[in-house]
Short mmCIF file of C-alpha atoms and ligand atoms in Angstrom, two decimals:
data_model
loop_
_atom_site.label_atom_id
_atom_site.label_comp_id
_atom_site.label_asym_id
_atom_site.label_seq_id
_atom_site.Cartn_x
_atom_site.Cartn_y
_atom_site.Cartn_z
CA MET A 23 -6.22 -12.72 -17.36
CA ALA A 24 -9.52 -14.66 -17.68
CA LEU A 25 -10.80 -14.76 -21.25
CA LYS A 26 -14.52 -15.43 -21.61
CA PHE A 27 -15.55 -17.98 -24.24
CA ARG A 28 -17.56 -16.44 -27.09
CA GLY A 29 -18.54 -19.50 -29.11
CA VAL A 30 -17.05 -20.54 -32.45
CA ASP A 31 -19.26 -20.42 -35.55
CA TYR A 32 -17.53 -19.37 -38.77
CA LEU A 33 -19.90 -20.87 -41.31
CA GLU A 34 -23.34 -20.37 -39.77
CA PHE A 35 -23.18 -23.83 -38.23
CA ASP A 36 -25.97 -22.79 -35.88
CA SER A 37 -28.32 -22.46 -38.84
CA LEU A 38 -27.96 -26.22 -39.36
CA LEU A 39 -29.25 -26.89 -35.85
CA SER A 40 -32.89 -26.99 -34.75
CA ASP A 41 -34.20 -24.74 -31.98
CA ASP A 42 -34.18 -27.72 -29.61
CA GLU A 43 -30.58 -28.56 -30.48
CA ARG A 44 -29.45 -24.99 -29.84
CA LEU A 45 -31.36 -24.91 -26.57
CA VAL A 46 -29.68 -28.10 -25.36
CA ARG A 47 -26.26 -26.77 -26.42
CA ASP A 48 -26.81 -23.40 -24.76
CA THR A 49 -28.04 -25.01 -21.54
CA ALA A 50 -24.96 -27.22 -21.36
CA ARG A 51 -22.72 -24.25 -22.22
CA ARG A 52 -24.16 -22.15 -19.42
CA PHE A 53 -23.83 -25.01 -16.95
CA ILE A 54 -20.16 -25.50 -17.81
CA GLU A 55 -19.47 -21.77 -17.73
CA ASP A 56 -21.10 -21.32 -14.31
CA ASN A 57 -20.08 -24.55 -12.61
CA LEU A 58 -17.01 -26.16 -14.15
CA ILE A 59 -14.87 -23.35 -15.56
CA PRO A 60 -14.50 -21.64 -12.14
CA ILE A 61 -13.11 -24.81 -10.48
CA ILE A 62 -11.48 -26.89 -13.19
CA GLU A 63 -7.93 -25.57 -13.00
CA GLN A 64 -7.84 -26.23 -9.26
CA CYS A 65 -9.28 -29.73 -9.78
CA ASN A 66 -6.63 -30.35 -12.41
CA ARG A 67 -3.87 -29.21 -10.05
CA GLU A 68 -5.16 -31.37 -7.25
CA GLY A 69 -5.92 -34.36 -9.48
CA ARG A 70 -9.50 -34.25 -8.19
CA PHE A 71 -12.68 -35.31 -9.98
CA PRO A 72 -15.36 -32.66 -9.26
CA ARG A 73 -17.87 -35.10 -7.84
CA GLU A 74 -20.06 -32.26 -6.62
CA LEU A 75 -21.14 -31.77 -10.26
CA VAL A 76 -22.62 -35.28 -10.59
CA LYS A 77 -26.03 -34.39 -9.18
CA PRO A 78 -26.42 -31.11 -11.13
CA MET A 79 -25.38 -32.90 -14.33
CA ALA A 80 -27.94 -35.62 -13.61
CA ASP A 81 -30.61 -32.98 -13.04
CA LEU A 82 -29.89 -31.59 -16.51
CA GLY A 83 -30.38 -35.04 -18.02
CA PHE A 84 -26.76 -35.55 -19.11
CA PHE A 85 -26.58 -39.22 -18.06
CA GLY A 86 -27.92 -41.71 -20.58
CA ALA A 87 -29.14 -38.61 -22.40
CA SER A 88 -29.93 -40.34 -25.69
CA LEU A 89 -31.70 -43.32 -24.10
CA HIS A 90 -35.48 -43.51 -23.88
CA GLY A 91 -37.41 -44.42 -20.72
CA TYR A 92 -36.08 -45.02 -17.18
CA GLY A 93 -36.08 -41.24 -16.56
CA CYS A 94 -33.59 -40.62 -19.38
CA ALA A 95 -33.86 -37.43 -21.44
CA GLY A 96 -34.40 -39.17 -24.81
CA MET A 97 -32.23 -36.63 -26.63
CA SER A 98 -31.37 -37.07 -30.29
CA ASN A 99 -27.81 -38.11 -31.08
CA VAL A 100 -27.04 -34.59 -32.29
CA GLU A 101 -28.34 -33.09 -29.04
CA TYR A 102 -26.28 -35.55 -27.02
CA GLY A 103 -23.23 -34.69 -29.14
CA LEU A 104 -23.71 -30.98 -28.46
CA VAL A 105 -23.77 -31.76 -24.73
CA THR A 106 -20.47 -33.65 -24.92
CA GLN A 107 -18.98 -30.80 -26.96
CA GLU A 108 -19.79 -28.33 -24.19
CA LEU A 109 -18.63 -30.70 -21.45
CA GLU A 110 -15.28 -31.14 -23.15
CA ARG A 111 -14.89 -27.43 -23.69
CA GLY A 112 -14.81 -27.47 -19.91
CA ASP A 113 -12.60 -30.53 -19.53
CA SER A 114 -12.09 -33.86 -21.29
CA GLY A 115 -12.10 -35.62 -17.91
CA VAL A 116 -15.62 -34.48 -17.07
CA ARG A 117 -16.81 -35.42 -20.56
CA SER A 118 -15.09 -38.79 -20.02
CA PHE A 119 -17.06 -39.34 -16.84
CA VAL A 120 -20.33 -38.64 -18.65
CA SER A 121 -19.31 -40.80 -21.64
CA VAL A 122 -18.55 -43.76 -19.41
CA GLN A 123 -21.68 -43.40 -17.29
CA SER A 124 -23.87 -43.00 -20.39
CA ALA A 125 -22.36 -44.81 -23.36
CA LEU A 126 -20.33 -47.50 -21.65
CA VAL A 127 -22.47 -48.46 -18.66
CA MET A 128 -26.08 -47.33 -19.13
CA TYR A 129 -26.03 -48.19 -22.84
CA PRO A 130 -24.95 -51.85 -22.43
CA ILE A 131 -27.50 -52.31 -19.63
CA PHE A 132 -30.13 -50.75 -21.90
CA ALA A 133 -29.07 -52.74 -24.99
CA PHE A 134 -28.08 -56.11 -23.49
CA GLY A 135 -29.62 -56.11 -20.00
CA SER A 136 -32.59 -58.01 -18.54
CA LYS A 137 -35.75 -56.21 -17.46
CA GLU A 138 -34.65 -56.44 -13.83
CA GLN A 139 -31.16 -55.10 -14.57
CA LYS A 140 -32.63 -52.14 -16.41
CA GLN A 141 -35.07 -51.37 -13.57
CA THR A 142 -32.37 -51.72 -10.93
CA TRP A 143 -29.67 -49.63 -12.54
CA LEU A 144 -30.91 -47.23 -15.19
CA PRO A 145 -33.13 -44.88 -13.12
CA ALA A 146 -30.50 -44.70 -10.36
CA MET A 147 -27.70 -44.08 -12.84
CA GLN A 148 -29.71 -41.45 -14.66
CA LYS A 149 -30.11 -39.62 -11.34
CA GLY A 150 -26.40 -39.97 -10.59
CA GLU A 151 -27.20 -41.97 -7.45
CA LYS A 152 -25.21 -44.91 -8.81
CA LEU A 153 -22.03 -44.61 -10.85
CA GLY A 154 -20.52 -47.10 -13.26
CA CYS A 155 -17.32 -48.06 -15.02
CA PHE A 156 -16.46 -50.16 -18.08
CA GLY A 157 -13.74 -52.80 -17.87
CA LEU A 158 -12.51 -53.94 -21.26
CA THR A 159 -8.79 -53.04 -21.42
CA GLU A 160 -6.29 -55.27 -19.63
CA PRO A 161 -2.61 -54.74 -18.84
CA ASP A 162 -1.59 -56.80 -21.91
CA PHE A 163 -4.60 -56.17 -24.17
CA GLY A 164 -5.46 -52.60 -25.16
CA SER A 165 -5.95 -52.22 -28.91
CA ASN A 166 -6.57 -55.94 -29.14
CA PRO A 167 -9.29 -56.57 -26.53
CA GLY A 168 -10.18 -59.89 -28.16
CA GLY A 169 -7.10 -61.36 -26.48
CA MET A 170 -8.38 -60.64 -22.96
CA ARG A 171 -7.48 -63.05 -20.16
CA THR A 172 -10.36 -62.28 -17.78
CA ARG A 173 -12.46 -65.39 -17.36
CA ALA A 174 -15.94 -66.25 -16.06
CA ARG A 175 -16.67 -69.79 -14.91
CA LYS A 176 -20.18 -71.07 -14.22
CA SER A 177 -20.56 -72.54 -10.74
CA GLY A 178 -24.13 -73.61 -9.88
CA LYS A 179 -26.28 -70.47 -10.05
CA GLU A 180 -23.28 -68.19 -9.98
CA TYR A 181 -20.42 -67.03 -12.17
CA VAL A 182 -16.91 -66.76 -10.75
CA LEU A 183 -14.77 -64.04 -12.32
CA ASN A 184 -10.97 -63.77 -12.36
CA GLY A 185 -8.82 -61.21 -14.14
CA GLU A 186 -7.26 -57.76 -14.24
CA LYS A 187 -8.55 -54.63 -15.98
CA MET A 188 -6.40 -51.55 -16.51
CA TRP A 189 -6.92 -47.84 -17.24
CA ILE A 190 -10.54 -47.88 -16.14
CA THR A 191 -12.24 -44.47 -15.97
CA SER A 192 -14.25 -43.98 -12.75
CA GLY A 193 -13.05 -47.40 -11.54
CA SER A 194 -12.75 -46.60 -7.83
CA ILE A 195 -15.87 -44.43 -7.60
CA ALA A 196 -18.13 -46.86 -9.44
CA ASP A 197 -20.91 -48.76 -7.70
CA VAL A 198 -21.03 -51.21 -10.57
CA ALA A 199 -18.52 -52.32 -13.18
CA VAL A 200 -19.45 -53.68 -16.59
CA ILE A 201 -16.81 -56.38 -16.89
CA TRP A 202 -16.09 -58.12 -20.18
CA ALA A 203 -14.87 -61.68 -19.74
CA LYS A 204 -14.50 -64.91 -21.67
CA VAL A 205 -16.96 -67.55 -20.49
CA GLU A 206 -15.12 -70.85 -20.18
CA ASP A 207 -18.28 -72.95 -20.45
CA GLU A 208 -19.27 -71.24 -23.72
CA GLY A 209 -16.10 -71.81 -25.72
CA ASN A 210 -14.55 -68.61 -24.33
CA LYS A 211 -17.23 -66.38 -25.82
CA ILE A 212 -16.89 -62.78 -24.60
CA ARG A 213 -19.83 -61.65 -22.48
CA GLY A 214 -20.64 -58.71 -20.24
CA PHE A 215 -21.25 -58.96 -16.48
CA LEU A 216 -22.47 -56.48 -13.90
CA VAL A 217 -20.13 -56.63 -10.92
CA GLU A 218 -21.10 -54.58 -7.87
CA SER A 219 -18.05 -52.94 -6.35
CA ASP A 220 -18.71 -54.37 -2.87
CA ARG A 221 -18.42 -57.98 -4.02
CA PRO A 222 -15.66 -59.81 -2.12
CA GLY A 223 -12.58 -60.25 -4.35
CA PHE A 224 -13.24 -57.06 -6.36
CA ARG A 225 -10.64 -54.33 -5.85
CA ALA A 226 -10.20 -50.96 -7.58
CA GLU A 227 -6.99 -48.98 -7.16
CA ASP A 228 -6.37 -45.55 -8.60
CA ILE A 229 -3.58 -44.93 -11.09
CA HIS A 230 -1.54 -41.95 -9.89
CA GLY A 231 1.00 -39.78 -11.68
CA LYS A 232 -1.13 -39.05 -14.77
CA TRP A 233 -0.21 -35.88 -16.67
CA SER A 234 -3.50 -36.13 -18.51
CA LEU A 235 -7.17 -36.26 -17.48
CA ARG A 236 -6.13 -35.25 -14.01
CA ALA A 237 -9.72 -34.31 -13.14
CA SER A 238 -10.88 -37.84 -13.98
CA VAL A 239 -10.52 -40.97 -11.86
CA THR A 240 -8.58 -43.75 -13.62
CA SER A 241 -8.13 -47.08 -11.89
CA SER A 242 -7.00 -50.66 -12.26
CA LEU A 243 -9.47 -53.38 -11.33
CA SER A 244 -8.61 -56.75 -9.89
CA LEU A 245 -11.09 -59.61 -9.77
CA GLN A 246 -10.09 -62.59 -7.69
CA ASP A 247 -12.68 -65.33 -7.42
CA VAL A 248 -15.50 -62.78 -7.50
CA HIS A 249 -18.81 -64.64 -7.16
CA ILE A 250 -21.82 -63.02 -8.81
CA PRO A 251 -25.33 -64.41 -9.31
CA GLU A 252 -26.07 -65.66 -12.82
CA ALA A 253 -28.65 -62.87 -13.02
CA ASN A 254 -25.70 -60.44 -13.31
CA LEU A 255 -24.80 -61.70 -16.78
CA LEU A 256 -25.95 -59.22 -19.45
CA PRO A 257 -28.12 -61.74 -21.30
CA GLY A 258 -28.11 -59.95 -24.65
CA SER A 259 -24.31 -59.71 -24.82
CA GLY A 260 -22.22 -62.17 -26.80
CA GLY A 261 -18.95 -61.83 -28.70
CA LEU A 262 -16.48 -58.97 -29.07
CA GLY A 263 -19.09 -57.11 -31.10
CA SER A 264 -21.00 -56.34 -27.86
CA PRO A 265 -18.35 -54.15 -26.18
CA LEU A 266 -17.54 -52.68 -29.60
CA LYS A 267 -21.18 -51.58 -29.95
CA CYS A 268 -20.78 -49.66 -26.69
CA LEU A 269 -17.58 -48.11 -28.03
CA ASN A 270 -19.48 -46.85 -31.09
CA GLN A 271 -21.66 -44.80 -28.72
CA ALA A 272 -18.74 -43.42 -26.74
CA ARG A 273 -16.51 -42.71 -29.75
CA TYR A 274 -19.35 -40.72 -31.27
CA GLY A 275 -19.55 -38.52 -28.16
CA ILE A 276 -15.78 -38.04 -28.19
CA ALA A 277 -15.88 -36.85 -31.81
CA TRP A 278 -18.12 -33.97 -30.68
CA GLY A 279 -16.28 -33.48 -27.42
CA ALA A 280 -12.94 -32.89 -29.11
CA ILE A 281 -14.46 -29.92 -30.94
CA GLY A 282 -15.25 -28.37 -27.57
CA ALA A 283 -11.63 -28.62 -26.47
CA ALA A 284 -10.48 -27.20 -29.82
CA MET A 285 -12.94 -24.29 -29.56
CA ALA A 286 -11.68 -23.42 -26.09
CA CYS A 287 -8.07 -23.35 -27.32
CA TYR A 288 -8.83 -21.45 -30.51
CA ASP A 289 -10.96 -18.76 -28.87
CA CYS A 290 -8.41 -18.26 -26.12
CA ALA A 291 -5.54 -17.94 -28.65
CA LEU A 292 -7.54 -15.56 -30.85
CA GLN A 293 -8.37 -13.22 -27.97
CA TYR A 294 -4.83 -13.38 -26.61
CA SER A 295 -3.28 -12.61 -30.01
CA ILE A 296 -5.33 -9.42 -30.26
CA PHE A 297 -4.29 -7.95 -26.92
CA ARG A 298 -0.70 -9.29 -26.81
CA LYS A 299 1.70 -6.76 -28.35
CA GLN A 300 5.25 -7.43 -29.56
CA PHE A 301 7.42 -5.29 -31.86
CA HIS A 302 6.31 -1.77 -32.83
CA ASP A 303 3.49 -1.86 -30.28
CA ALA A 304 1.48 -4.08 -32.63
CA PRO A 305 -0.72 -7.05 -31.64
CA ILE A 306 0.76 -10.42 -32.57
CA ALA A 307 -2.56 -11.04 -34.41
CA SER A 308 -1.29 -8.55 -37.01
CA ARG A 309 1.49 -10.99 -38.02
CA GLN A 310 0.97 -13.31 -40.97
CA LEU A 311 2.51 -16.30 -39.22
CA VAL A 312 0.07 -15.95 -36.31
CA GLN A 313 -2.88 -15.44 -38.65
CA GLU A 314 -1.89 -18.58 -40.54
CA LYS A 315 -2.24 -20.60 -37.33
CA LEU A 316 -5.58 -19.03 -36.47
CA ALA A 317 -6.85 -19.59 -40.02
CA TRP A 318 -5.80 -23.25 -39.85
CA MET A 319 -7.59 -23.71 -36.56
CA ILE A 320 -10.88 -22.12 -37.59
CA SER A 321 -10.86 -24.04 -40.89
CA GLU A 322 -10.27 -27.38 -39.17
CA ILE A 323 -12.82 -26.70 -36.42
CA THR A 324 -15.40 -25.82 -39.05
CA LYS A 325 -14.68 -28.98 -41.07
CA ALA A 326 -14.86 -31.04 -37.88
CA GLN A 327 -18.25 -29.53 -36.99
CA LEU A 328 -19.67 -30.42 -40.39
CA LEU A 329 -18.20 -33.92 -40.28
CA VAL A 330 -19.63 -34.80 -36.90
CA LEU A 331 -22.99 -33.19 -37.62
CA GLN A 332 -23.37 -35.43 -40.68
CA VAL A 333 -22.33 -38.48 -38.62
CA GLY A 334 -24.90 -37.43 -35.99
CA ARG A 335 -27.64 -37.01 -38.57
CA LEU A 336 -26.79 -40.46 -40.01
CA LYS A 337 -26.87 -41.89 -36.48
CA ASP A 338 -30.24 -40.30 -35.81
CA ASN A 339 -31.49 -41.97 -39.00
CA GLU A 340 -29.88 -45.32 -38.08
CA LYS A 341 -27.64 -45.15 -41.14
CA VAL A 342 -24.28 -44.68 -39.44
CA GLY A 343 -21.54 -47.33 -39.65
CA PRO A 344 -18.69 -47.83 -37.15
CA GLN A 345 -16.25 -46.68 -39.83
CA HIS A 346 -18.03 -43.30 -40.05
CA ILE A 347 -17.69 -42.88 -36.30
CA SER A 348 -14.02 -43.88 -36.55
CA MET A 349 -13.47 -41.15 -39.14
CA ALA A 350 -15.06 -38.52 -36.90
CA LYS A 351 -13.22 -39.64 -33.74
CA ARG A 352 -9.87 -39.90 -35.52
CA ASN A 353 -10.11 -36.61 -37.38
CA ASN A 354 -11.61 -34.49 -34.64
CA VAL A 355 -9.28 -35.59 -31.85
CA TRP A 356 -6.24 -35.11 -34.10
CA MET A 357 -7.58 -31.69 -35.12
CA ALA A 358 -8.17 -30.69 -31.48
CA LEU A 359 -4.69 -31.76 -30.43
CA GLU A 360 -3.13 -29.77 -33.28
CA CYS A 361 -5.25 -26.74 -32.31
CA ALA A 362 -4.12 -27.08 -28.70
CA ARG A 363 -0.47 -27.19 -29.76
CA MET A 364 -0.83 -24.16 -32.06
CA ALA A 365 -2.79 -22.23 -29.45
CA ARG A 366 -0.13 -23.00 -26.86
CA ASP A 367 2.48 -21.63 -29.25
CA ILE A 368 0.52 -18.40 -29.80
CA LEU A 369 0.38 -17.79 -26.05
CA GLY A 370 4.15 -18.12 -25.75
CA ALA A 371 5.24 -18.71 -22.15
CA ASN A 372 1.74 -17.96 -20.89
CA GLY A 373 0.63 -21.02 -22.85
CA VAL A 374 2.26 -23.35 -20.34
CA ALA A 375 0.54 -21.75 -17.33
CA ASP A 376 -2.77 -22.98 -15.96
CA GLU A 377 -4.05 -19.42 -15.87
CA TYR A 378 -5.13 -20.40 -19.40
CA PRO A 379 -6.87 -23.70 -20.26
CA ILE A 380 -4.73 -24.65 -23.25
CA MET A 381 -2.02 -26.85 -21.77
CA ARG A 382 -4.62 -28.76 -19.74
CA HIS A 383 -6.64 -29.43 -22.89
CA MET A 384 -3.49 -30.46 -24.74
CA MET A 385 -2.49 -32.94 -22.06
CA ASN A 386 -6.04 -34.30 -21.83
CA LEU A 387 -6.24 -34.77 -25.58
CA GLU A 388 -3.18 -37.02 -25.53
CA SER A 389 -5.31 -39.56 -23.65
CA VAL A 390 -8.33 -38.92 -25.85
CA LYS A 391 -6.15 -39.70 -28.88
CA THR A 392 -5.30 -43.07 -27.32
CA TYR A 393 -8.46 -44.25 -25.60
CA GLU A 394 -11.58 -45.59 -27.31
CA GLY A 395 -9.32 -46.89 -30.07
CA THR A 396 -6.05 -45.13 -30.84
CA HIS A 397 -5.71 -42.75 -33.78
CA ASP A 398 -3.90 -45.48 -35.72
CA ILE A 399 -6.46 -48.18 -34.91
CA HIS A 400 -9.14 -45.90 -36.37
CA THR A 401 -6.94 -45.45 -39.45
CA LEU A 402 -6.98 -49.23 -39.83
CA ILE A 403 -10.76 -49.44 -39.27
CA ILE A 404 -11.27 -46.92 -42.10
CA GLY A 405 -8.68 -48.76 -44.19
CA GLN A 406 -10.50 -52.03 -43.67
CA SER A 407 -13.84 -50.51 -44.63
CA ILE A 408 -12.56 -49.09 -47.93
CA THR A 409 -10.29 -51.96 -49.00
CA GLY A 410 -12.03 -54.90 -47.39
CA ILE A 411 -8.62 -55.94 -46.05
CA ASP A 412 -7.91 -56.28 -42.31
CA ALA A 413 -4.50 -54.73 -41.54
CA PHE A 414 -4.61 -54.90 -37.72
P1 TGC B 24 -13.03 -58.15 -35.40
O1 TGC B 24 -12.84 -59.58 -35.78
O2 TGC B 24 -12.79 -57.10 -36.43
O3 TGC B 24 -14.48 -57.93 -34.82
C1 TGC B 24 -15.04 -58.81 -33.84
C2 TGC B 24 -16.56 -58.76 -33.99
O4 TGC B 24 -17.00 -57.44 -33.66
C3 TGC B 24 -17.66 -56.85 -34.80
N1 TGC B 24 -17.27 -55.44 -34.79
C4 TGC B 24 -18.08 -54.46 -34.39
N2 TGC B 24 -19.36 -54.49 -33.97
C5 TGC B 24 -19.91 -53.32 -33.62
N3 TGC B 24 -19.22 -52.15 -33.66
C6 TGC B 24 -17.95 -52.09 -34.06
N4 TGC B 24 -17.30 -50.93 -34.05
C7 TGC B 24 -17.32 -53.28 -34.45
N5 TGC B 24 -16.07 -53.60 -34.89
C8 TGC B 24 -16.07 -54.93 -35.10
C9 TGC B 24 -17.15 -57.62 -35.99
O5 TGC B 24 -18.06 -57.56 -37.06
C10 TGC B 24 -17.01 -59.00 -35.42
O6 TGC B 24 -18.30 -59.58 -35.35
P2 TGC B 24 -18.50 -61.15 -35.59
O7 TGC B 24 -19.96 -61.35 -35.46
O8 TGC B 24 -17.93 -61.44 -36.92
O9 TGC B 24 -17.72 -61.82 -34.49
O10 TGC B 24 -12.14 -57.89 -34.09
P3 TGC B 24 -10.58 -57.73 -33.92
O11 TGC B 24 -10.21 -58.61 -32.77
O12 TGC B 24 -9.87 -57.94 -35.24
O13 TGC B 24 -10.41 -56.21 -33.42
C11 TGC B 24 -10.98 -55.18 -34.13
C12 TGC B 24 -10.61 -53.78 -33.56
C13 TGC B 24 -9.13 -53.57 -33.56
C14 TGC B 24 -11.24 -52.77 -34.47
C15 TGC B 24 -11.19 -53.56 -32.18
O14 TGC B 24 -10.88 -54.54 -31.33
C16 TGC B 24 -10.88 -52.20 -31.60
O15 TGC B 24 -11.67 -51.29 -31.85
N6 TGC B 24 -9.80 -51.98 -30.77
C17 TGC B 24 -9.63 -50.78 -30.00
C18 TGC B 24 -10.00 -51.08 -28.56
C19 TGC B 24 -10.70 -49.95 -27.89
O16 TGC B 24 -11.22 -49.05 -28.50
N7 TGC B 24 -10.78 -50.00 -26.57
C20 TGC B 24 -11.48 -49.01 -25.84
C21 TGC B 24 -11.64 -49.42 -24.39
S1 TGC B 24 -12.84 -48.45 -23.49
C22 TGC B 24 -12.14 -46.95 -23.37
O17 TGC B 24 -11.13 -46.64 -23.86
C23 TGC B 24 -12.92 -45.98 -22.55
S2 TGC B 24 -12.11 -44.47 -22.39
C24 TGC B 24 -13.12 -43.68 -21.33
C25 TGC B 24 -13.82 -42.53 -21.92
O18 TGC B 24 -14.47 -42.60 -22.97
O19 TGC B 24 -13.72 -41.50 -21.33
P1 FAD B 25 -1.50 -50.48 -27.27
O1 FAD B 25 -2.63 -51.29 -27.78
O2 FAD B 25 -0.37 -51.20 -26.63
O3 FAD B 25 -0.95 -49.58 -28.45
C1 FAD B 25 0.32 -48.92 -28.37
C2 FAD B 25 0.63 -48.32 -29.76
O4 FAD B 25 0.67 -49.38 -30.73
C3 FAD B 25 -0.45 -47.35 -30.23
O5 FAD B 25 0.16 -46.28 -30.92
C4 FAD B 25 -1.28 -48.18 -31.19
O6 FAD B 25 -1.93 -47.40 -32.18
C5 FAD B 25 -0.21 -49.09 -31.80
N1 FAD B 25 -0.78 -50.32 -32.33
C6 FAD B 25 -1.38 -51.33 -31.64
N2 FAD B 25 -1.78 -52.30 -32.47
C7 FAD B 25 -1.45 -51.89 -33.71
C8 FAD B 25 -1.60 -52.43 -35.01
N3 FAD B 25 -2.21 -53.61 -35.22
N4 FAD B 25 -1.13 -51.74 -36.08
C9 FAD B 25 -0.53 -50.53 -35.90
N5 FAD B 25 -0.36 -49.95 -34.70
C10 FAD B 25 -0.81 -50.63 -33.62
N6 FAD B 25 -10.19 -48.81 -21.21
C11 FAD B 25 -11.34 -49.35 -20.73
O7 FAD B 25 -11.63 -50.51 -20.99
N7 FAD B 25 -12.18 -48.62 -19.96
C12 FAD B 25 -11.93 -47.34 -19.63
O8 FAD B 25 -12.74 -46.70 -18.93
C13 FAD B 25 -10.72 -46.74 -20.10
N8 FAD B 25 -10.39 -45.48 -19.72
C14 FAD B 25 -9.16 -44.98 -20.06
C15 FAD B 25 -8.74 -43.76 -19.52
C16 FAD B 25 -7.48 -43.25 -19.81
C17 FAD B 25 -7.04 -41.97 -19.19
C18 FAD B 25 -6.64 -43.95 -20.72
C19 FAD B 25 -5.29 -43.39 -21.08
C20 FAD B 25 -7.04 -45.16 -21.24
C21 FAD B 25 -8.29 -45.70 -20.91
N9 FAD B 25 -8.69 -46.97 -21.36
C22 FAD B 25 -9.86 -47.53 -20.91
C23 FAD B 25 -7.77 -47.79 -22.12
C24 FAD B 25 -7.69 -47.43 -23.60
O9 FAD B 25 -8.82 -47.85 -24.28
C25 FAD B 25 -6.41 -48.08 -24.18
O10 FAD B 25 -5.32 -47.37 -23.64
C26 FAD B 25 -6.38 -48.05 -25.68
O11 FAD B 25 -7.36 -48.91 -26.23
C27 FAD B 25 -4.99 -48.43 -26.26
O12 FAD B 25 -4.49 -49.56 -25.64
P2 FAD B 25 -2.99 -49.56 -25.02
O13 FAD B 25 -2.85 -48.37 -24.17
O14 FAD B 25 -2.78 -50.89 -24.41
O15 FAD B 25 -2.04 -49.36 -26.26
#
């Protein structure tokens, strides 16, 4: 039975939003309801990214939404967060695609790129005509990207790149990869490079057999003597802090997105518990143990909404620190995963079927808990910020 989403607002959260913020949220919600919800379970079964949604998402200004100029929508951080919330209520994989395109590819070009790089890529990426991916993680360096082996060597007016990147969202559908590499001639300083996917020596291969983010493309990238012009170096990048600045943008979007997945699971479980009857012809919602789960979920979703709204307001006022974003990402993804597990429980056997969205969200959230800094890495980032001691 299809259960229609009704929104989740226990504590008049909407009253904390401006008219513009609600309009952006409602527009994204309608788009997801009309265009993604009807196809997502089939995409998930087939392991297919719904590429047909790229253009309509671009038309709604979802790519590079919080950037200014180059055709971008210039949304506030809170508006952008509300968009990612709605996208992830549809599916974490589609939100992932938008996060990568916006926060991990358009943002570094915007923040570290030359005038020419910005003109070449940003308008086309905003329109969805060009797609991007972000290559930081390597087979042996995930939580510790500073150890990366990928190298760039200067050769005349070119750089030559060699290395392997792993677990790269949108890798094989990207027209351009932002590749982070150590530059041998600069004392192995980490810098960002734009590598077009048709460069000889660049290969992207999809990772198959994922039980998570099945509607998202995940690839490994291989760079073997890839020659790129020196103009492809992101001139403003330098040091590990540069990719980490991009991660701040993406982690922020995930903190909102996770609430979307949690809302979908909670609302589905609530509706199901009211019509599902067991024992004495009574709905399972009349049982204290079921109510306890629903009460936990709505309390945690509400706390997560308030947490990320405050982080968003701080971000809009340029007062946010990476540790604040870590707190929101860590808490909200954990909360969403717990909601998905409880909601799955409430649906009993039906909870494992893809007639309902819960198991898909649960499996997706396992990746979301790991990528963009694992739950435990964010614990350590918060720990470092409050103690001043690095425990990595
Ligand atoms: P550490 O020595 O602490 O820092 C190196 C330099 O970076 C600065 N920094 C930051 N700058 C901006 N934002 C942040 N969040 C920053 N964190 C640190 C720092 O001040 C320092 O600057 P400087 O000038 O002193 O050099 O670096 P470390 O090697 O000890 O590692 C720190 C750690 C563990 C926090 C970091 O490496 C980390 O966050 N690891 C997790 C890796 C990660 O998140 N990877 C994500 C890959 S992309 C991805 O997953 C995309 S998923 C697709 C999707 O979103 O859908
Ligand atoms: P590891 O770093 O090996 O960690 C394994 C375990 O050890 C974790 O539980 C971790 O918390 C723990 N651990 C590690 N170090 C410590 C420590 N010091 N103290 C305590 N515990 C520790 N990367 C990209 O660059 N671009 C992408 O587009 C991208 N997309 C992704 C898409 C998917 C579907 C997935 C699953 C991953 C993606 N990633 C991407 C990679 C992701 O960022 C990494 O998986 C993540 O950073 C963790 O690295 P790892 O998997 O190597 O785990």
